[in-house]
Structures are given as C-alpha cells and as structure tokens.
Amino acid sequence: MHRIGIAAMLVLSSCFLFLTTHAQQQPRPAASDNTASLPSCIPHERDALLSFKHGITSDPAGLLNSWRRDGGHDEQDCCRWRGVRCSNRTGHVHKLRLRGNYEEGMEGKISPSLLALDHLEHLDLSSNHLAGPTGRLPEFLGSLKSLKYLNLSYISFHGSDVDLSTTVDWPHVMNMLPSLRVLRLSGCSLASANQSLPHLNLTNLEELDASQNSFNHP
Ligand SMILES: *[C@@H]1O[C@H](CO)[C@@H](O)[C@H](O)[C@H]1NC(C)=O
Ligand SMILES: *[C@@H]1O[C@H](CO)[C@@H](O)[C@H](O)[C@H]1NC(C)=O
Ligand SMILES: *[C@@H]1O[C@H](CO)[C@@H](O)[C@H](O)[C@H]1NC(C)=O
Ligand SMILES: *[C@@H]1O[C@H](CO)[C@@H](O)[C@H](O)[C@H]1NC(C)=O
C-alpha cells in the first residue's frame, strides 16, 4: 500500500485521482432513534480528532462546532460529532465525512494525527482549503491502512504539476487492489500503460480514466 501511497498521493490540481473501492455502505442510523445503541468513542481517537481540529485555522461553516473536549458526556462522545461515524461493533472511527462547500470551506492543514485512526475506511475532506502552508499533499495519507475511500478533490494542493512518468509499474501496483472500483489518472504524465498483467485482479473495476497522458507507445 505504501508504494501506492507515493504514487496515488501525488494528486495535484491538474491530476484528479479518486480511489473508490468496493465498500459496503452501511445504513446510517436515523437521527431520532437508536441513539442508545450508538457506540461511544475511544479516548485516543477523540484526542486524534481534536488534534486534527487544532490544525484547522478557520471553519466558517462551523463543521467542527460539535467537536469539543468539554461539555457533557454526550458532547465528549466523538462518535456523535458531526461528520464522524464509528463502527457499531468496535467503536472505532471508520468514517470521516467533512466535505466543505468551497466558498465556506475549512482552512488549515491536514494533521498527521489522523494516523491514529487506524480503522478509518472513508475520508472525505474535499472542497476545503486544507493544502496547508506547504501546499503539498501529505505523504502520511498513504499510510492509512484501512482506507477504502479517499476524496481530496478541490483542496488545491500544488507543486510542480503531477509527474508520474517514472512510475512505470503503476498497472501492477493497481492490480494489487482487487476491490478498486474507480481510478482516475487524468493528466498525470503517465508514460506507459502497455504492461501485461499475467493475472488481472481488477474484477471490480468499473471506470478507468487515463486520458491526457502522453503514452510513449500506441
Ligand atoms: C450494526 O451495523 C450493522 C451493519 O450496518 C447492522 O446490521 C446492525 O444492525 C447494527 N447493529 C446495531 C446494534 O446497531
Ligand atoms: C468527491 O467530492 C466531490 C465534492 O467535493 C464530489 O463532487 C465528488 O463526486 C466526490 N468524488 C467521489 C469519487 O466520490
Ligand atoms: C494480483 O495478481 C498478481 C499476478 O498478476 C498476483 O501476483 C498478486 O498476488 C495478485 N494480488 C492480489 C492482491 O490479488
Ligand atoms: C511498452 O512500450 C515501450 C515504448 O514503446 C516499449 O519500449 C516496451 O517494450 C513496451 N512494453 C511492452 C510490455 O510491450
């Protein structure tokens, strides 16, 4: 996964990459019922979320208003915080959906404290201004081992464009992800795509976009 981390994480403005795997959607508990059966949060995961919040310098839409250390028992339960979903079996945070709306998006940086959420399967930070002071896509995102869905669209990471031209083995790397459903590698300076795969594992692949690359072969 780490090599994919390096390749896939180089997602900049001209290169949109989505990794969407065949995750089972869990029905959301209705807001009004079930509250008793909601899991309560794991303390070190709450600390990690609060550290993430610490990296946010502006939150005009108040997405993180419910993320508080003080307050009553329920307020401290990070599984009840906005955008946070925990597994109802283990209590681990498995989903963070903090999609902004760009004009009012959060500003700041993506804190590496998220690494403590080692059961995180779904991370959506899209449409926020989270490129941070360096503007670079944080490499640690490649170490989130349970991740199945990552959406960093419109965060405006920048650098010297995206150059995956030396990443010649990308088809093999992707072939290690049998659950991969959508792969968009448009405009990533990919140079080759003619590798033969002895065994094609990508049985769930529905969409592959490799447009706007300059392949050095037919
Ligand atoms: C936990 O989630 C599973 C899968 O969504 C669901 O089938 C089950 O009913 C839930 N259990 C509780 C106690 O909410
Ligand atoms: C990613 O998020 C954007 C909104 O910020 C949304 O339009 C897009 O559909 C999402 N992509 C995927 C693959 O879910
Ligand atoms: C995918 O297929 C290759 C052969 O091309 C095999 O070596 C590899 O173990 C497979 N990986 C997975 C994750 O199934
Ligand atoms: C892929 O294309 C490049 C450039 O034309 C060529 O050198 C290489 O041998 C090709 N590889 C395969 C597996 O066909």
Short mmCIF file of C-alpha atoms and ligand atoms in Angstrom, two decimals:
data_model
loop_
_atom_site.label_atom_id
_atom_site.label_comp_id
_atom_site.label_asym_id
_atom_site.label_seq_id
_atom_site.Cartn_x
_atom_site.Cartn_y
_atom_site.Cartn_z
CA MET A 1 0.00 0.00 0.00
CA HIS A 2 2.89 2.33 0.69
CA ARG A 3 4.03 2.49 -2.90
CA ILE A 4 0.54 3.33 -3.95
CA GLY A 5 0.69 5.92 -1.26
CA ILE A 6 3.53 7.61 -3.02
CA ALA A 7 2.10 7.30 -6.49
CA ALA A 8 -1.51 7.89 -5.73
CA MET A 9 -0.97 10.64 -3.29
CA LEU A 10 0.64 12.89 -5.84
CA VAL A 11 -2.65 14.40 -6.69
CA LEU A 12 -2.47 17.98 -7.71
CA SER A 13 -4.71 20.42 -9.41
CA SER A 14 -4.35 19.05 -12.89
CA CYS A 15 -4.45 15.44 -11.89
CA PHE A 16 -7.56 14.22 -10.18
CA LEU A 17 -7.35 10.83 -8.74
CA PHE A 18 -10.02 9.02 -6.93
CA LEU A 19 -9.68 5.68 -5.33
CA THR A 20 -13.02 4.20 -4.61
CA THR A 21 -13.21 0.65 -3.52
CA HIS A 22 -16.00 -1.75 -3.22
CA ALA A 23 -17.02 -0.67 0.24
CA GLN A 24 -20.25 -1.85 1.67
CA GLN A 25 -22.43 1.07 2.51
CA GLN A 26 -23.80 0.79 5.96
CA PRO A 27 -27.20 2.21 6.58
CA ARG A 28 -26.99 5.27 8.71
CA PRO A 29 -28.88 5.10 11.94
CA ALA A 30 -31.76 7.53 11.88
CA ALA A 31 -31.04 10.61 13.94
CA SER A 32 -34.10 10.20 16.06
CA ASP A 33 -33.85 6.59 17.15
CA ASN A 34 -31.12 4.14 18.01
CA THR A 35 -29.12 6.65 19.98
CA ALA A 36 -28.79 4.19 22.82
CA SER A 37 -27.13 1.65 20.54
CA LEU A 38 -24.62 4.12 19.09
CA PRO A 39 -21.09 3.26 20.09
CA SER A 40 -19.15 5.67 22.25
CA CYS A 41 -15.78 6.84 21.22
CA ILE A 42 -12.34 5.54 22.02
CA PRO A 43 -10.40 8.18 24.00
CA HIS A 44 -7.21 8.19 21.94
CA GLU A 45 -9.28 8.53 18.77
CA ARG A 46 -11.09 11.50 20.28
CA ASP A 47 -7.68 13.07 21.01
CA ALA A 48 -6.64 12.46 17.41
CA LEU A 49 -9.76 14.18 16.13
CA LEU A 50 -9.19 17.13 18.44
CA SER A 51 -5.61 17.39 17.16
CA PHE A 52 -6.99 17.40 13.64
CA LYS A 53 -9.29 20.24 14.67
CA HIS A 54 -6.26 22.06 16.05
CA GLY A 55 -4.83 22.16 12.52
CA ILE A 56 -7.93 23.98 11.28
CA THR A 57 -7.46 27.72 11.43
CA SER A 58 -10.85 28.75 10.10
CA ASP A 59 -14.17 26.96 9.94
CA PRO A 60 -16.74 29.47 8.70
CA ALA A 61 -19.48 26.89 8.23
CA GLY A 62 -18.96 25.53 11.74
CA LEU A 63 -18.46 21.95 10.57
CA LEU A 64 -16.44 21.17 13.67
CA ASN A 65 -18.52 23.06 16.22
CA SER A 66 -19.66 19.85 17.84
CA TRP A 67 -16.08 18.62 18.22
CA ARG A 68 -15.43 19.56 21.84
CA ARG A 69 -13.49 18.20 24.74
CA ASP A 70 -15.54 19.95 27.36
CA GLY A 71 -19.27 19.66 27.77
CA GLY A 72 -21.41 16.80 28.93
CA HIS A 73 -20.89 13.11 28.44
CA ASP A 74 -22.71 13.05 25.11
CA GLU A 75 -20.76 16.00 23.76
CA GLN A 76 -17.48 14.29 24.56
CA ASP A 77 -18.54 11.22 22.65
CA CYS A 78 -16.76 11.74 19.36
CA CYS A 79 -18.97 9.16 17.67
CA ARG A 80 -21.75 11.73 17.92
CA TRP A 81 -19.72 14.55 16.46
CA ARG A 82 -20.72 15.90 13.09
CA GLY A 83 -19.11 14.03 10.22
CA VAL A 84 -17.81 11.20 12.40
CA ARG A 85 -19.10 7.64 12.15
CA CYS A 86 -17.92 4.83 14.35
CA SER A 87 -18.24 1.14 13.84
CA ASN A 88 -21.19 -0.04 15.87
CA ARG A 89 -19.31 -3.21 16.71
CA THR A 90 -15.89 -1.93 17.74
CA GLY A 91 -16.46 1.78 18.42
CA HIS A 92 -13.52 2.71 16.18
CA VAL A 93 -13.94 5.74 13.95
CA HIS A 94 -14.38 4.32 10.47
CA LYS A 95 -15.72 7.27 8.54
CA LEU A 96 -14.93 10.98 8.43
CA ARG A 97 -17.06 12.97 6.08
CA LEU A 98 -16.04 16.61 6.26
CA ARG A 99 -16.85 17.73 2.77
CA GLY A 100 -16.84 21.51 2.60
CA ASN A 101 -18.62 23.82 0.26
CA TYR A 102 -15.76 25.61 -1.28
CA GLU A 103 -16.59 29.26 -0.52
CA GLU A 104 -17.14 28.42 3.12
CA GLY A 105 -14.67 25.58 3.34
CA MET A 106 -12.40 24.99 6.29
CA GLU A 107 -8.89 26.40 6.14
CA GLY A 108 -5.74 24.93 7.61
CA LYS A 109 -3.80 21.74 7.26
CA ILE A 110 -4.48 18.04 7.47
CA SER A 111 -2.97 16.89 10.71
CA PRO A 112 -0.98 13.64 10.82
CA SER A 113 -2.93 12.87 13.99
CA LEU A 114 -5.36 11.11 11.63
CA LEU A 115 -2.87 8.24 11.56
CA ALA A 116 -4.15 7.26 15.00
CA LEU A 117 -7.47 6.37 13.35
CA ASP A 118 -6.25 3.04 12.17
CA HIS A 119 -9.71 1.74 11.33
CA LEU A 120 -10.54 4.70 9.12
CA GLU A 121 -12.12 3.44 5.90
CA HIS A 122 -13.67 6.59 4.47
CA LEU A 123 -12.07 10.01 4.42
CA ASP A 124 -13.69 12.91 2.62
CA LEU A 125 -12.05 16.29 3.12
CA SER A 126 -12.95 17.59 -0.29
CA SER A 127 -13.79 21.19 -1.11
CA ASN A 128 -11.90 22.64 1.83
CA HIS A 129 -8.77 24.78 1.82
CA LEU A 130 -6.52 22.27 3.53
CA ALA A 131 -3.36 22.42 1.45
CA GLY A 132 -1.58 23.88 4.47
CA PRO A 133 1.48 26.12 4.45
CA THR A 134 3.47 23.86 2.13
CA GLY A 135 0.68 23.23 -0.35
CA ARG A 136 1.94 19.68 -0.59
CA LEU A 137 -0.15 16.60 -0.36
CA PRO A 138 0.73 14.92 2.95
CA GLU A 139 2.51 11.67 2.35
CA PHE A 140 1.22 10.12 5.57
CA LEU A 141 -2.18 9.70 3.93
CA GLY A 142 -0.62 6.75 2.15
CA SER A 143 -0.19 5.03 5.49
CA LEU A 144 -3.87 4.93 6.41
CA LYS A 145 -4.09 1.19 6.11
CA SER A 146 -7.82 0.64 6.27
CA LEU A 147 -8.75 3.36 3.82
CA LYS A 148 -11.19 2.41 1.06
CA TYR A 149 -12.42 5.83 0.03
CA LEU A 150 -10.36 8.99 -0.16
CA ASN A 151 -11.67 12.22 -1.59
CA LEU A 152 -9.34 15.22 -1.68
CA SER A 153 -10.99 16.96 -4.60
CA TYR A 154 -10.70 20.72 -4.82
CA ILE A 155 -8.26 21.04 -1.94
CA SER A 156 -5.88 22.82 -4.32
CA PHE A 157 -2.68 21.11 -3.45
CA HIS A 158 0.05 22.50 -5.63
CA GLY A 159 3.65 21.90 -6.56
CA SER A 160 5.31 21.45 -9.97
CA ASP A 161 2.39 19.68 -11.56
CA VAL A 162 1.98 15.94 -11.42
CA ASP A 163 4.63 13.80 -12.94
CA LEU A 164 4.14 10.08 -12.67
CA SER A 165 6.20 9.48 -15.80
CA THR A 166 8.75 7.41 -13.91
CA THR A 167 6.07 5.32 -12.23
CA VAL A 168 6.17 2.64 -14.87
CA ASP A 169 4.81 -0.13 -12.70
CA TRP A 170 1.53 1.59 -11.86
CA PRO A 171 -0.66 -1.05 -13.57
CA HIS A 172 0.98 -3.73 -11.38
CA VAL A 173 0.53 -1.66 -8.24
CA MET A 174 -3.13 -1.10 -9.02
CA ASN A 175 -3.53 -4.78 -9.82
CA MET A 176 -2.89 -5.45 -6.12
CA LEU A 177 -6.21 -3.78 -5.29
CA PRO A 178 -8.87 -6.27 -6.32
CA SER A 179 -11.58 -4.09 -4.78
CA LEU A 180 -10.67 -0.99 -6.78
CA ARG A 181 -13.78 0.37 -8.47
CA VAL A 182 -12.88 3.81 -9.90
CA LEU A 183 -9.44 5.01 -10.94
CA ARG A 184 -8.89 8.42 -12.49
CA LEU A 185 -5.35 9.28 -13.51
CA SER A 186 -6.05 12.02 -16.00
CA GLY A 187 -3.19 14.39 -16.78
CA CYS A 188 -0.60 12.67 -14.61
CA SER A 189 2.19 12.45 -17.22
CA LEU A 190 1.93 8.69 -17.30
CA ALA A 191 4.32 7.39 -19.94
CA SER A 192 3.31 3.80 -20.36
CA ALA A 193 0.31 1.56 -19.96
CA ASN A 194 1.33 -1.42 -22.02
CA GLN A 195 2.43 -3.73 -19.22
CA SER A 196 0.90 -7.13 -19.46
CA LEU A 197 -0.69 -8.43 -16.32
CA PRO A 198 -0.42 -12.19 -16.03
CA HIS A 199 -3.50 -12.24 -13.89
CA LEU A 200 -6.00 -9.44 -13.91
CA ASN A 201 -7.32 -8.99 -10.38
CA LEU A 202 -9.30 -5.87 -11.03
CA THR A 203 -12.60 -7.64 -11.18
CA ASN A 204 -14.46 -4.73 -9.61
CA LEU A 205 -13.07 -2.00 -11.85
CA GLU A 206 -15.91 -0.05 -13.44
CA GLU A 207 -14.17 3.10 -14.51
CA LEU A 208 -10.63 3.84 -15.64
CA ASP A 209 -9.68 7.29 -16.86
CA ALA A 210 -6.13 7.59 -18.18
CA SER A 211 -6.83 10.48 -20.53
CA GLN A 212 -4.49 13.42 -21.12
CA ASN A 213 -1.32 11.44 -20.67
CA SER A 214 1.41 11.05 -23.26
CA PHE A 215 1.93 7.37 -23.66
CA ASN A 216 5.12 6.57 -25.49
CA HIS A 217 3.54 3.67 -27.34
CA PRO A 218 0.35 3.07 -29.28
C1 LIG B 1 -24.53 -2.51 13.25
O1 LIG B 1 -24.34 -2.35 11.87
C2 LIG B 1 -24.74 -3.45 11.09
C3 LIG B 1 -24.32 -3.21 9.68
O2 LIG B 1 -24.79 -1.98 9.21
C4 LIG B 1 -26.25 -3.63 11.26
O3 LIG B 1 -26.67 -4.74 10.50
C5 LIG B 1 -26.57 -3.84 12.71
O4 LIG B 1 -27.97 -3.91 12.88
C6 LIG B 1 -26.02 -2.73 13.56
N1 LIG B 1 -26.18 -3.03 14.96
C7 LIG B 1 -26.65 -2.15 15.84
C8 LIG B 1 -26.71 -2.62 17.26
O5 LIG B 1 -26.98 -1.02 15.52
C1 LIG B 2 -15.53 13.92 -4.22
O1 LIG B 2 -16.07 15.09 -3.66
C2 LIG B 2 -16.65 16.00 -4.58
C3 LIG B 2 -17.23 17.18 -3.82
O2 LIG B 2 -16.31 17.78 -3.01
C4 LIG B 2 -17.77 15.31 -5.33
O3 LIG B 2 -18.29 16.19 -6.30
C5 LIG B 2 -17.24 14.06 -5.99
O4 LIG B 2 -18.30 13.38 -6.59
C6 LIG B 2 -16.57 13.16 -4.99
N1 LIG B 2 -15.93 12.06 -5.73
C7 LIG B 2 -16.19 10.78 -5.50
C8 LIG B 2 -15.48 9.81 -6.36
O5 LIG B 2 -16.95 10.43 -4.61
C1 LIG B 3 -2.86 -9.99 -8.39
O1 LIG B 3 -2.31 -10.70 -9.47
C2 LIG B 3 -0.90 -10.88 -9.45
C3 LIG B 3 -0.47 -11.54 -10.71
O2 LIG B 3 -0.56 -10.63 -11.77
C4 LIG B 3 -0.54 -11.66 -8.21
O3 LIG B 3 0.85 -11.85 -8.14
C5 LIG B 3 -1.00 -10.89 -6.99
O4 LIG B 3 -0.74 -11.60 -5.83
C6 LIG B 3 -2.47 -10.55 -7.07
N1 LIG B 3 -2.75 -9.64 -5.96
C7 LIG B 3 -3.86 -9.65 -5.27
C8 LIG B 3 -3.97 -8.65 -4.17
O5 LIG B 3 -4.78 -10.40 -5.50
C1 LIG B 4 5.84 -0.66 -23.99
O1 LIG B 4 6.19 0.42 -24.85
C2 LIG B 4 7.56 0.82 -24.75
C3 LIG B 4 7.74 2.04 -25.61
O2 LIG B 4 7.25 1.83 -26.93
C4 LIG B 4 8.46 -0.33 -25.17
O3 LIG B 4 9.80 0.04 -25.04
C5 LIG B 4 8.16 -1.53 -24.26
O4 LIG B 4 8.92 -2.63 -24.71
C6 LIG B 4 6.68 -1.88 -24.30
N1 LIG B 4 6.45 -2.92 -23.30
C7 LIG B 4 5.64 -3.95 -23.51
C8 LIG B 4 5.46 -4.90 -22.38
O5 LIG B 4 5.06 -4.11 -24.57
#
